[in-house]
Structures are given as structure tokens and as C-alpha cells.
Amino acid sequence: MSTQLSDDIHFIGCFDDKIRSFDIIMHTANGSSYNAYLVKGSEGVAIVDTVKKEFSQDFFKQVESLTDYNSIKYIILNHLEPDHSGALSELLEKAPHAEVLVSSTGVIIFNSLLKDKLEKVKYRFVSTGDSISLGNRNLHFYSTPYLHWPDTMCTYDDLSKTLFSGDVFGCHFCDRRLFNDKVGEFHYSFKYYYDHIMRPFKSYVISALKLLEPLEINIIAPVHGPILRSDPQFYMDLYKKWSHEDYLAKEKYGDKRVNIFYASSYGATKIISEAIFEGIESIEGARAGLYDLEALEKENMIRLLEESDGIAVGSPTINGDAVEPAWILLAQLAYIDTRGKMGIAFGSYGWSGEACRMLEDRLKGLKLRVPMEALRLKMFPNDEELKKAFDYGKEFAEILKGKMIEMTI
Ligand code: FEO
């Protein structure tokens, strides 16, 4: 039995109360849902998104209770990740006349999804400004790339004023009462989802909100979690607030902000980090922070990384590797937008000293610009080496302030 959102718009999604982690990185203690929708018009039916493959049977049962497959004119895929495209192949077999509509930014992913089946499928790539008609209602497309894949878009029904938003405004929360004014407390999950899925793409969130803001929206229908029919603007405002959130002294004061994170077993890497700190602080308009990784919570790591223009990470080498807290720090870079940030690595070592190079490689792998070779110092630094560390910090701050250098590494 499907649930109706408004006249001729039906929920045909599925509830997954057993799932406990999503995309490996997210915990889902309350499960999740794969929301899909069926929209009826006077001249045909559109399906908006599908479900995870394992839930196809339930999905098709709901479709069949509402329409016959020959009436399905369009299949709209706001997002191509398998939790929403899992029933697509079977749906195309059942509804061979339907035209598939996918964002023009999703060409490569769509081609890879259907591969050799592609030539038998009727499809079209759409972007902002495009729309389709179902007779008495039109569905308009809004390209919202990187929320959270390149292919993502939103679809707006101008009759009911429903925004089918894909992953945007979604959350992993499983409650069959479905609507935000009926389900239990889910706001923690809404924020958790934003932090893990959308936060790395804040600038794209801001662009998407600008695009969607002029629309009159009565209902936000995302692909996970509650349908937001009570005060949808509240959720848009939350996204706006979080995406503009400013933890930063730098925006207020115009400084270049460098945060130095270190782990130190005997204190040598700590001493180096302090000299780097002094070097950075010696440059006007550069502001440094110094943090011992042994006592830093992950959430605070994320906040500090996010506010940094430059990141300096220091670790001793133990058993041929950097120490775990340094790796934990760098793992948090996956949750933020790293574009435009620079990174450097440093550390003390006893005999082999691999840690710095490994950290440096990881910084590069995470798309940070690494303008200087890592600073590796043997054992405790002497005065000359401390001067070297000071100059290293100074040089890094100067580069961040715009000093031109030749990249040799
Ligand atoms: Fe819910 Fe990005 O898939």
C-alpha cells in the first residue's frame, strides 16, 4: 500500500530498518529508507528515483498498485548511486517505452551504469531550465552537481509545489510514519547526514540553495528519511546556516590561518612544531594554532581543518610509519572541502624517518597543495635545526600569503 504525499503523488519507496552502516562511513542506528515517488499527470506517469536492488520487489508491488507500466512515460533519476538506481534495469524491462531523464552532469556515470543495455534505452540528459509535461503538471529540473555526486539534480513539480531533492535534505532515519510532522526525533540524523555527505561540498550547497530559493516549495521529498512537508523552509534555512557557518577568525580578520597538529613521543616533534609556530607567527597577516593530536577530538579536528588555509602535520616515525593520531587527523579531511588548502609535514625520527614522506604523500592524495618538502629532523633539534624549523614555518606562511615559488615536489 503506497502513501500519498498530495494529489497524484505517491511514495513508492522502501524502509530498511536493518542497515547499520551506510557507504561504510555512516552509522545508521535507526536504519534508513530508500524513497521513490510516482507522479501522475493527465497525460502520463513519471517515476522519480527507484530503490536499492534488494528492495525491488516491494517497489514494483507499489508501482503496480498505482499504474500499469505502459502509462509510465518518464523515469527521472535525480541521483545514480545504487541505493536509488538499483531497480532501474528491471523497471526498464517492465516499462520499455519510458524515457529516462538524467542530469547532463551524470553522462559518464549513466553510461557506466547501463553499459551494453544503453542502446536499447530511450534517454535524455537534462539540466536547469529543462522541463517535461505530464499534461496538467510540469516537472522542472535543477542541476545541483556534487550534492553529493557529480550527477545529482533536483526535480520540481509545479502543480503540488513538491521538490524531489535527491540526497539533499535527506537523512538516514527509518520511520514508517514518513512525514516530518509524524515521525520521531530525527534532527540529529539530519545534521549527521549533512556533516558526512554535504559538508565537503559546502560551496555547491550554497549554489544549489540560490537556485532553489526562488521556488515556492510546499513539500521537500528527499530520497532518504522523512518527507519534509511541515515547514520545509526550516530545513533549507538549516542548510544555509551550516553551509555559511563560520568558525573562523580568518574571515573576520582577513588572516591566513595555519593550524599545526603534532604527535610527539619524547617531545622532539613537539619542539619542532613550536619553532614552526613561531616562524608562521613572525609573518604579518598569518595566524597559527598549535594542537597536540593526543588530546584532540575528531569533531574539533574537522572544525580546525575546515578553518585552515594551511595545515602542518607532524609525527615521529615509529615502526616505519606515522603514528595513528596523525592518520586519524588526515582521515577527517574527507569531510571537508579541501580545495585551495595547502599542507606540509614534519617530524623527528631516530633512524629511518618514513613518516614525513608518508604524510606528505597523503596530503597530496587528498588534493592539498604541498608547496614544500617535508621537514625531517633527526632526534632532538639543535639550535641550527630549530632555526631551520622557524624558517620552514615562515616560508610556509609567506607562500600562503602569496609568495610565488617554483614547485619542485
Ligand atoms: Fe543515497 Fe548518494 O545515495
GROMACS .gro file of C-alpha atoms and ligand atoms in nm:
model
  412
    1MET     CA    1   0.000   0.000   0.000
    2SER     CA    2   0.163   0.326  -0.107
    3THR     CA    3   0.143   0.651   0.086
    4GLN     CA    4   0.011   0.965  -0.078
    5LEU     CA    5   0.202   1.293  -0.045
    6SER     CA    6  -0.059   1.502  -0.222
    7ASP     CA    7  -0.299   1.459  -0.512
    8ASP     CA    8  -0.145   1.210  -0.752
    9ILE     CA    9   0.194   1.198  -0.585
   10HIS     CA   10   0.271   0.871  -0.411
   11PHE     CA   11   0.559   0.736  -0.206
   12ILE     CA   12   0.675   0.408  -0.360
   13GLY     CA   13   0.993   0.371  -0.156
   14CYS     CA   14   1.107   0.111   0.095
   15PHE     CA   15   1.212   0.101   0.458
   16ASP     CA   16   1.536  -0.064   0.564
   17ASP     CA   17   1.534  -0.095   0.942
   18LYS     CA   18   1.822  -0.346   0.944
   19ILE     CA   19   2.100  -0.142   0.788
   20ARG     CA   20   2.359  -0.029   1.045
   21SER     CA   21   2.622   0.143   0.834
   22PHE     CA   22   2.593   0.330   0.508
   23ASP     CA   23   2.863   0.387   0.247
   24ILE     CA   24   3.092   0.239   0.516
   25ILE     CA   25   3.140   0.586   0.671
   26MET     CA   26   2.799   0.650   0.828
   27HIS     CA   27   2.630   0.480   1.120
   28THR     CA   28   2.258   0.415   1.082
   29ALA     CA   29   2.140   0.306   1.425
   30ASN     CA   30   1.778   0.366   1.327
   31GLY     CA   31   1.810   0.225   0.972
   32SER     CA   32   1.719   0.421   0.661
   33SER     CA   33   1.469   0.440   0.379
   34TYR     CA   34   1.504   0.449   0.001
   35ASN     CA   35   1.240   0.697  -0.104
   36ALA     CA   36   1.099   0.687  -0.455
   37TYR     CA   37   0.791   0.861  -0.591
   38LEU     CA   38   0.525   0.817  -0.853
   39VAL     CA   39   0.372   1.128  -1.007
   40LYS     CA   40   0.052   1.103  -1.209
   41GLY     CA   41  -0.044   1.363  -1.464
   42SER     CA   42  -0.337   1.390  -1.703
   43GLU     CA   43  -0.106   1.267  -1.980
   44GLY     CA   44   0.112   1.007  -1.823
   45VAL     CA   45   0.309   0.895  -1.521
   46ALA     CA   46   0.661   0.971  -1.403
   47ILE     CA   47   0.865   0.766  -1.162
   48VAL     CA   48   1.111   0.974  -0.963
   49ASP     CA   49   1.408   0.764  -0.846
   50THR     CA   50   1.399   0.393  -0.763
   51VAL     CA   51   1.528   0.188  -0.468
   52LYS     CA   52   1.816  -0.037  -0.366
   53LYS     CA   53   1.806  -0.360  -0.567
   54GLU     CA   54   1.725  -0.583  -0.268
   55PHE     CA   55   1.403  -0.387  -0.216
   56SER     CA   56   1.283  -0.403  -0.577
   57GLN     CA   57   1.000  -0.644  -0.513
   58ASP     CA   58   0.831  -0.411  -0.267
   59PHE     CA   59   0.890  -0.116  -0.501
   60PHE     CA   60   0.729  -0.288  -0.800
   61LYS     CA   61   0.433  -0.403  -0.592
   62GLN     CA   62   0.361  -0.039  -0.508
   63VAL     CA   63   0.406   0.076  -0.868
   64GLU     CA   64   0.164  -0.195  -0.986
   65SER     CA   65  -0.097  -0.090  -0.730
   66LEU     CA   66  -0.098   0.260  -0.880
   67THR     CA   67  -0.046   0.229  -1.255
   68ASP     CA   68   0.022  -0.002  -1.546
   69TYR     CA   69   0.373   0.001  -1.686
   70ASN     CA   70   0.261   0.129  -2.028
   71SER     CA   71   0.145   0.454  -1.867
   72ILE     CA   72   0.494   0.529  -1.737
   73LYS     CA   73   0.621   0.798  -1.966
   74TYR     CA   74   0.929   0.908  -1.777
   75ILE     CA   75   1.177   0.769  -1.528
   76ILE     CA   76   1.359   1.055  -1.358
   77LEU     CA   77   1.684   0.975  -1.181
   78ASN     CA   78   1.789   1.260  -0.958
   79HIS     CA   79   2.090   1.055  -0.850
   80LEU     CA   80   2.251   0.741  -0.988
   81GLU     CA   81   2.404   0.582  -0.678
   82PRO     CA   82   2.292   0.217  -0.645
   83ASP     CA   83   2.061   0.284  -0.349
   84HIS     CA   84   1.843   0.484  -0.591
   85SER     CA   85   1.910   0.321  -0.925
   86GLY     CA   86   1.903  -0.040  -0.805
   87ALA     CA   87   1.564  -0.117  -0.961
   88LEU     CA   88   1.628   0.072  -1.285
   89SER     CA   89   1.722  -0.222  -1.509
   90GLU     CA   90   1.416  -0.420  -1.413
   91LEU     CA   91   1.194  -0.114  -1.440
   92LEU     CA   92   1.322  -0.053  -1.793
   93GLU     CA   93   1.231  -0.411  -1.886
   94LYS     CA   94   0.882  -0.368  -1.745
   95ALA     CA   95   0.829  -0.019  -1.889
   96PRO     CA   96   1.021  -0.026  -2.218
   97HIS     CA   97   0.852   0.288  -2.356
   98ALA     CA   98   0.957   0.511  -2.070
   99GLU     CA   99   1.218   0.776  -2.135
  100VAL     CA  100   1.492   0.805  -1.873
  101LEU     CA  101   1.587   1.157  -1.767
  102VAL     CA  102   1.926   1.212  -1.606
  103SER     CA  103   2.130   1.523  -1.529
  104SER     CA  104   2.370   1.627  -1.803
  105THR     CA  105   2.644   1.616  -1.541
  106GLY     CA  106   2.577   1.244  -1.499
  107VAL     CA  107   2.657   1.129  -1.854
  108ILE     CA  108   2.963   0.923  -1.764
  109ILE     CA  109   2.805   0.761  -1.459
  110PHE     CA  110   2.484   0.684  -1.651
  111ASN     CA  111   2.676   0.525  -1.937
  112SER     CA  112   2.871   0.312  -1.689
  113LEU     CA  113   2.554   0.215  -1.509
  114LEU     CA  114   2.373   0.078  -1.813
  115LYS     CA  115   2.673  -0.022  -2.025
  116ASP     CA  116   2.561  -0.262  -2.301
  117LYS     CA  117   2.192  -0.206  -2.220
  118LEU     CA  118   2.224   0.160  -2.312
  119GLU     CA  119   2.147   0.120  -2.682
  120LYS     CA  120   1.806  -0.031  -2.605
  121VAL     CA  121   1.706   0.254  -2.373
  122LYS     CA  122   1.537   0.583  -2.457
  123TYR     CA  123   1.710   0.852  -2.251
  124ARG     CA  124   1.779   1.222  -2.235
  125PHE     CA  125   2.021   1.439  -2.038
  126VAL     CA  126   1.864   1.745  -1.879
  127SER     CA  127   1.980   2.048  -1.686
  128THR     CA  128   1.849   2.365  -1.522
  129GLY     CA  129   1.581   2.522  -1.742
  130ASP     CA  130   1.461   2.192  -1.889
  131SER     CA  131   1.120   2.052  -1.805
  132ILE     CA  132   0.873   1.784  -1.911
  133SER     CA  133   0.497   1.791  -1.921
  134LEU     CA  134   0.258   1.532  -1.783
  135GLY     CA  135  -0.041   1.728  -1.913
  136ASN     CA  136  -0.180   1.910  -1.613
  137ARG     CA  137   0.157   1.941  -1.442
  138ASN     CA  138   0.515   2.009  -1.541
  139LEU     CA  139   0.830   1.875  -1.384
  140HIS     CA  140   1.125   2.113  -1.391
  141PHE     CA  141   1.489   2.012  -1.349
  142TYR     CA  142   1.754   2.188  -1.146
  143SER     CA  143   2.114   2.085  -1.180
  144THR     CA  144   2.273   2.057  -0.835
  145PRO     CA  145   2.607   1.886  -0.900
  146TYR     CA  146   2.820   1.744  -0.619
  147LEU     CA  147   2.533   1.708  -0.378
  148HIS     CA  148   2.694   1.472  -0.330
  149TRP     CA  149   2.791   1.318  -0.666
  150PRO     CA  150   2.856   1.496  -0.996
  151ASP     CA  151   2.527   1.364  -1.136
  152THR     CA  152   2.290   1.499  -0.873
  153MET     CA  153   1.988   1.713  -0.961
  154CYS     CA  154   1.650   1.811  -0.815
  155THR     CA  155   1.309   1.792  -0.980
  156TYR     CA  156   1.024   2.032  -0.904
  157ASP     CA  157   0.655   1.963  -0.961
  158ASP     CA  158   0.483   2.292  -1.034
  159LEU     CA  159   0.133   2.169  -0.952
  160SER     CA  160   0.186   2.042  -0.597
  161LYS     CA  161   0.499   2.254  -0.543
  162THR     CA  162   0.695   1.948  -0.440
  163LEU     CA  163   1.072   1.943  -0.463
  164PHE     CA  164   1.214   1.596  -0.524
  165SER     CA  165   1.554   1.672  -0.385
  166GLY     CA  166   1.759   1.353  -0.416
  167ASP     CA  167   2.005   1.310  -0.129
  168VAL     CA  168   1.981   1.681  -0.045
  169PHE     CA  169   1.773   1.738   0.270
  170GLY     CA  170   1.776   1.364   0.333
  171CYS     CA  171   1.885   1.164   0.634
  172HIS     CA  172   1.925   0.805   0.739
  173PHE     CA  173   1.621   0.761   0.954
  174CYS     CA  174   1.367   0.482   0.928
  175ASP     CA  175   1.015   0.560   1.044
  176ARG     CA  176   0.714   0.431   0.854
  177ARG     CA  177   0.510   0.732   0.964
  178LEU     CA  178   0.718   0.901   0.694
  179PHE     CA  179   0.630   1.270   0.730
  180ASN     CA  180   0.836   1.505   0.942
  181ASP     CA  181   0.532   1.605   1.147
  182LYS     CA  182   0.458   1.239   1.229
  183VAL     CA  183   0.793   1.066   1.281
  184GLY     CA  184   1.009   1.061   1.594
  185GLU     CA  185   1.300   1.294   1.663
  186PHE     CA  186   1.528   1.285   1.356
  187HIS     CA  187   1.706   1.619   1.362
  188TYR     CA  188   2.027   1.468   1.499
  189SER     CA  189   2.026   1.239   1.196
  190PHE     CA  190   1.956   1.529   0.959
  191LYS     CA  191   2.265   1.710   1.089
  192TYR     CA  192   2.477   1.394   1.092
  193TYR     CA  193   2.385   1.330   0.730
  194TYR     CA  194   2.464   1.688   0.631
  195ASP     CA  195   2.802   1.667   0.807
  196HIS     CA  196   2.903   1.347   0.636
  197ILE     CA  197   2.751   1.385   0.291
  198MET     CA  198   2.707   1.755   0.214
  199ARG     CA  199   2.964   1.937   0.425
  200PRO     CA  200   3.256   1.853   0.192
  201PHE     CA  201   3.060   2.029  -0.083
  202LYS     CA  202   2.951   2.343   0.103
  203SER     CA  203   3.010   2.576  -0.188
  204TYR     CA  204   2.786   2.359  -0.406
  205VAL     CA  205   2.520   2.361  -0.133
  206ILE     CA  206   2.527   2.740  -0.140
  207SER     CA  207   2.490   2.743  -0.521
  208ALA     CA  208   2.204   2.492  -0.506
  209LEU     CA  209   2.020   2.694  -0.243
  210LYS     CA  210   2.045   3.005  -0.459
  211LEU     CA  211   1.894   2.808  -0.745
  212LEU     CA  212   1.610   2.665  -0.539
  213GLU     CA  213   1.531   2.967  -0.320
  214PRO     CA  214   1.300   3.139  -0.572
  215LEU     CA  215   1.073   2.832  -0.583
  216GLU     CA  216   0.759   2.812  -0.378
  217ILE     CA  217   0.807   2.480  -0.201
  218ASN     CA  218   0.529   2.306  -0.007
  219ILE     CA  219   0.697   1.968   0.029
  220ILE     CA  220   1.059   1.853   0.014
  221ALA     CA  221   1.071   1.488  -0.085
  222PRO     CA  222   1.425   1.355  -0.042
  223VAL     CA  223   1.548   1.002  -0.119
  224HIS     CA  224   1.626   0.912   0.244
  225GLY     CA  225   1.438   0.974   0.565
  226PRO     CA  226   1.132   1.184   0.645
  227ILE     CA  227   0.941   1.379   0.382
  228LEU     CA  228   0.953   1.743   0.487
  229ARG     CA  229   0.600   1.877   0.446
  230SER     CA  230   0.580   2.075   0.768
  231ASP     CA  231   0.787   2.394   0.738
  232PRO     CA  232   1.023   2.282   0.458
  233GLN     CA  233   1.183   2.626   0.470
  234PHE     CA  234   1.320   2.542   0.815
  235TYR     CA  235   1.538   2.269   0.662
  236MET     CA  236   1.654   2.491   0.380
  237ASP     CA  237   1.749   2.752   0.638
  238LEU     CA  238   1.947   2.492   0.832
  239TYR     CA  239   2.143   2.401   0.518
  240LYS     CA  240   2.203   2.769   0.456
  241LYS     CA  241   2.324   2.828   0.810
  242TRP     CA  242   2.552   2.524   0.815
  243SER     CA  243   2.698   2.596   0.475
  244HIS     CA  244   2.780   2.952   0.565
  245GLU     CA  245   2.888   2.865   0.916
  246ASP     CA  246   3.195   3.049   1.007
  247TYR     CA  247   3.415   2.921   1.281
  248LEU     CA  248   3.683   3.137   1.157
  249ALA     CA  249   3.891   3.414   1.287
  250LYS     CA  250   4.036   3.438   0.938
  251GLU     CA  251   3.717   3.559   0.770
  252LYS     CA  252   3.670   3.817   1.040
  253TYR     CA  253   4.028   3.939   1.047
  254GLY     CA  254   4.150   3.852   0.700
  255ASP     CA  255   4.438   3.638   0.826
  256LYS     CA  256   4.584   3.332   0.664
  257ARG     CA  257   4.522   3.062   0.915
  258VAL     CA  258   4.766   2.774   0.966
  259ASN     CA  259   4.689   2.500   1.212
  260ILE     CA  260   4.976   2.283   1.326
  261PHE     CA  261   4.892   1.935   1.450
  262TYR     CA  262   5.155   1.718   1.607
  263ALA     CA  263   5.204   1.394   1.793
  264SER     CA  264   5.523   1.351   1.987
  265SER     CA  265   5.654   1.051   2.180
  266TYR     CA  266   5.961   1.205   2.354
  267GLY     CA  267   5.892   1.573   2.284
  268ALA     CA  268   6.121   1.627   1.981
  269THR     CA  269   5.839   1.667   1.726
  270LYS     CA  270   5.665   1.898   1.974
  271ILE     CA  271   5.971   2.125   1.990
  272ILE     CA  272   5.986   2.135   1.611
  273SER     CA  273   5.617   2.223   1.592
  274GLU     CA  274   5.671   2.514   1.834
  275ALA     CA  275   5.951   2.653   1.618
  276ILE     CA  276   5.730   2.624   1.309
  277PHE     CA  277   5.457   2.805   1.504
  278GLU     CA  278   5.694   3.092   1.583
  279GLY     CA  279   5.801   3.109   1.220
  280ILE     CA  280   5.444   3.137   1.097
  281GLU     CA  281   5.354   3.395   1.358
  282SER     CA  282   5.650   3.610   1.252
  283ILE     CA  283   5.469   3.688   0.927
  284GLU     CA  284   5.217   3.966   0.941
  285GLY     CA  285   4.870   3.853   0.843
  286ALA     CA  286   4.940   3.489   0.925
  287ARG     CA  287   4.788   3.332   1.234
  288ALA     CA  288   4.893   2.994   1.370
  289GLY     CA  289   4.733   2.741   1.602
  290LEU     CA  290   4.916   2.456   1.772
  291TYR     CA  291   4.743   2.131   1.867
  292ASP     CA  292   4.858   1.810   2.030
  293LEU     CA  293   4.680   1.528   1.848
  294GLU     CA  294   4.679   1.313   2.157
  295ALA     CA  295   4.413   1.538   2.308
  296LEU     CA  296   4.204   1.646   2.011
  297GLU     CA  297   3.853   1.514   1.942
  298LYS     CA  298   3.766   1.420   1.584
  299GLU     CA  299   3.489   1.680   1.566
  300ASN     CA  300   3.734   1.951   1.669
  301MET     CA  301   3.985   1.824   1.414
  302ILE     CA  302   3.723   1.873   1.143
  303ARG     CA  303   3.645   2.227   1.257
  304LEU     CA  304   4.011   2.321   1.273
  305LEU     CA  305   4.090   2.165   0.937
  306GLU     CA  306   3.795   2.343   0.784
  307GLU     CA  307   3.910   2.685   0.904
  308SER     CA  308   4.271   2.627   0.793
  309ASP     CA  309   4.424   2.779   0.484
  310GLY     CA  310   4.735   2.577   0.563
  311ILE     CA  311   4.780   2.256   0.759
  312ALA     CA  312   5.104   2.136   0.912
  313VAL     CA  313   5.105   1.781   1.040
  314GLY     CA  314   5.388   1.640   1.247
  315SER     CA  315   5.463   1.288   1.356
  316PRO     CA  316   5.760   1.088   1.473
  317THR     CA  317   5.839   0.770   1.283
  318ILE     CA  318   5.753   0.461   1.482
  319ASN     CA  319   5.796   0.118   1.328
  320GLY     CA  320   5.838   0.276   0.985
  321ASP     CA  321   5.510   0.466   0.997
  322ALA     CA  322   5.348   0.787   1.116
  323VAL     CA  323   5.156   0.742   1.440
  324GLU     CA  324   4.784   0.667   1.440
  325PRO     CA  325   4.659   1.012   1.560
  326ALA     CA  326   4.820   1.170   1.253
  327TRP     CA  327   4.636   0.930   1.024
  328ILE     CA  328   4.312   0.992   1.210
  329LEU     CA  329   4.359   1.364   1.152
  330LEU     CA  330   4.414   1.323   0.780
  331ALA     CA  331   4.112   1.090   0.754
  332GLN     CA  332   3.895   1.383   0.868
  333LEU     CA  333   3.989   1.575   0.552
  334ALA     CA  334   3.735   1.357   0.372
  335TYR     CA  335   3.457   1.552   0.547
  336ILE     CA  336   3.557   1.897   0.433
  337ASP     CA  337   3.619   2.090   0.117
  338THR     CA  338   3.998   2.082   0.073
  339ARG     CA  339   4.008   2.297  -0.239
  340GLY     CA  340   4.263   2.576  -0.207
  341LYS     CA  341   4.422   2.442   0.109
  342MET     CA  342   4.795   2.378   0.144
  343GLY     CA  343   4.969   2.123   0.360
  344ILE     CA  344   5.313   2.039   0.490
  345ALA     CA  345   5.453   1.757   0.701
  346PHE     CA  346   5.731   1.747   0.957
  347GLY     CA  347   5.871   1.530   1.231
  348SER     CA  348   6.160   1.396   1.429
  349TYR     CA  349   6.296   1.050   1.367
  350GLY     CA  350   6.552   0.808   1.503
  351TRP     CA  351   6.691   0.608   1.214
  352SER     CA  352   6.461   0.566   0.913
  353GLY     CA  353   6.213   0.857   0.923
  354GLU     CA  354   5.948   0.742   0.674
  355ALA     CA  355   5.658   0.918   0.850
  356CYS     CA  356   5.701   1.263   0.694
  357ARG     CA  357   5.707   1.137   0.336
  358MET     CA  358   5.405   0.918   0.400
  359LEU     CA  359   5.208   1.210   0.544
  360GLU     CA  360   5.321   1.431   0.260
  361ASP     CA  361   5.200   1.176   0.003
  362ARG     CA  362   4.866   1.150   0.179
  363LEU     CA  363   4.822   1.528   0.179
  364LYS     CA  364   4.883   1.530  -0.195
  365GLY     CA  365   4.647   1.237  -0.241
  366LEU     CA  366   4.378   1.438  -0.066
  367LYS     CA  367   4.431   1.717  -0.321
  368LEU     CA  368   4.605   1.964  -0.094
  369ARG     CA  369   4.881   2.165  -0.248
  370VAL     CA  370   5.211   2.070  -0.084
  371PRO     CA  371   5.450   2.354  -0.171
  372MET     CA  372   5.749   2.249   0.041
  373GLU     CA  373   5.934   1.927   0.101
  374ALA     CA  374   5.868   1.776   0.445
  375LEU     CA  375   6.093   1.885   0.729
  376ARG     CA  376   6.262   1.577   0.874
  377LEU     CA  377   6.497   1.625   1.168
  378LYS     CA  378   6.695   1.355   1.342
  379MET     CA  379   6.633   1.312   1.714
  380PHE     CA  380   6.613   1.635   1.921
  381PRO     CA  381   6.677   1.951   1.717
  382ASN     CA  382   6.982   2.165   1.795
  383ASP     CA  383   6.979   2.544   1.760
  384GLU     CA  384   7.062   2.532   1.394
  385GLU     CA  385   6.780   2.287   1.329
  386LEU     CA  386   6.538   2.492   1.534
  387LYS     CA  387   6.625   2.791   1.316
  388LYS     CA  388   6.554   2.569   1.015
  389ALA     CA  389   6.211   2.481   1.159
  390PHE     CA  390   6.141   2.850   1.226
  391ASP     CA  391   6.232   2.938   0.868
  392TYR     CA  392   6.022   2.647   0.743
  393GLY     CA  393   5.714   2.789   0.917
  394LYS     CA  394   5.799   3.140   0.797
  395GLU     CA  395   5.835   3.025   0.438
  396PHE     CA  396   5.506   2.836   0.453
  397ALA     CA  397   5.326   3.146   0.582
  398GLU     CA  398   5.484   3.358   0.310
  399ILE     CA  399   5.367   3.115   0.043
  400LEU     CA  400   5.018   3.122   0.188
  401LYS     CA  401   5.033   3.500   0.179
  402GLY     CA  402   5.102   3.479  -0.192
  403LYS     CA  403   5.479   3.444  -0.229
  404MET     CA  404   5.549   3.281  -0.563
  405ILE     CA  405   5.760   2.970  -0.558
  406GLU     CA  406   5.872   2.710  -0.803
  407MET     CA  407   5.709   2.378  -0.720
  408THR     CA  408   5.982   2.114  -0.711
  409ILE     CA  409   5.795   1.838  -0.531
  410FEO    FE1  410   2.151   0.793  -0.121
  410FEO    FE2  411   2.410   0.920  -0.266
  410FEO     O1  412   2.285   0.791  -0.243
   0.00000   0.00000   0.00000
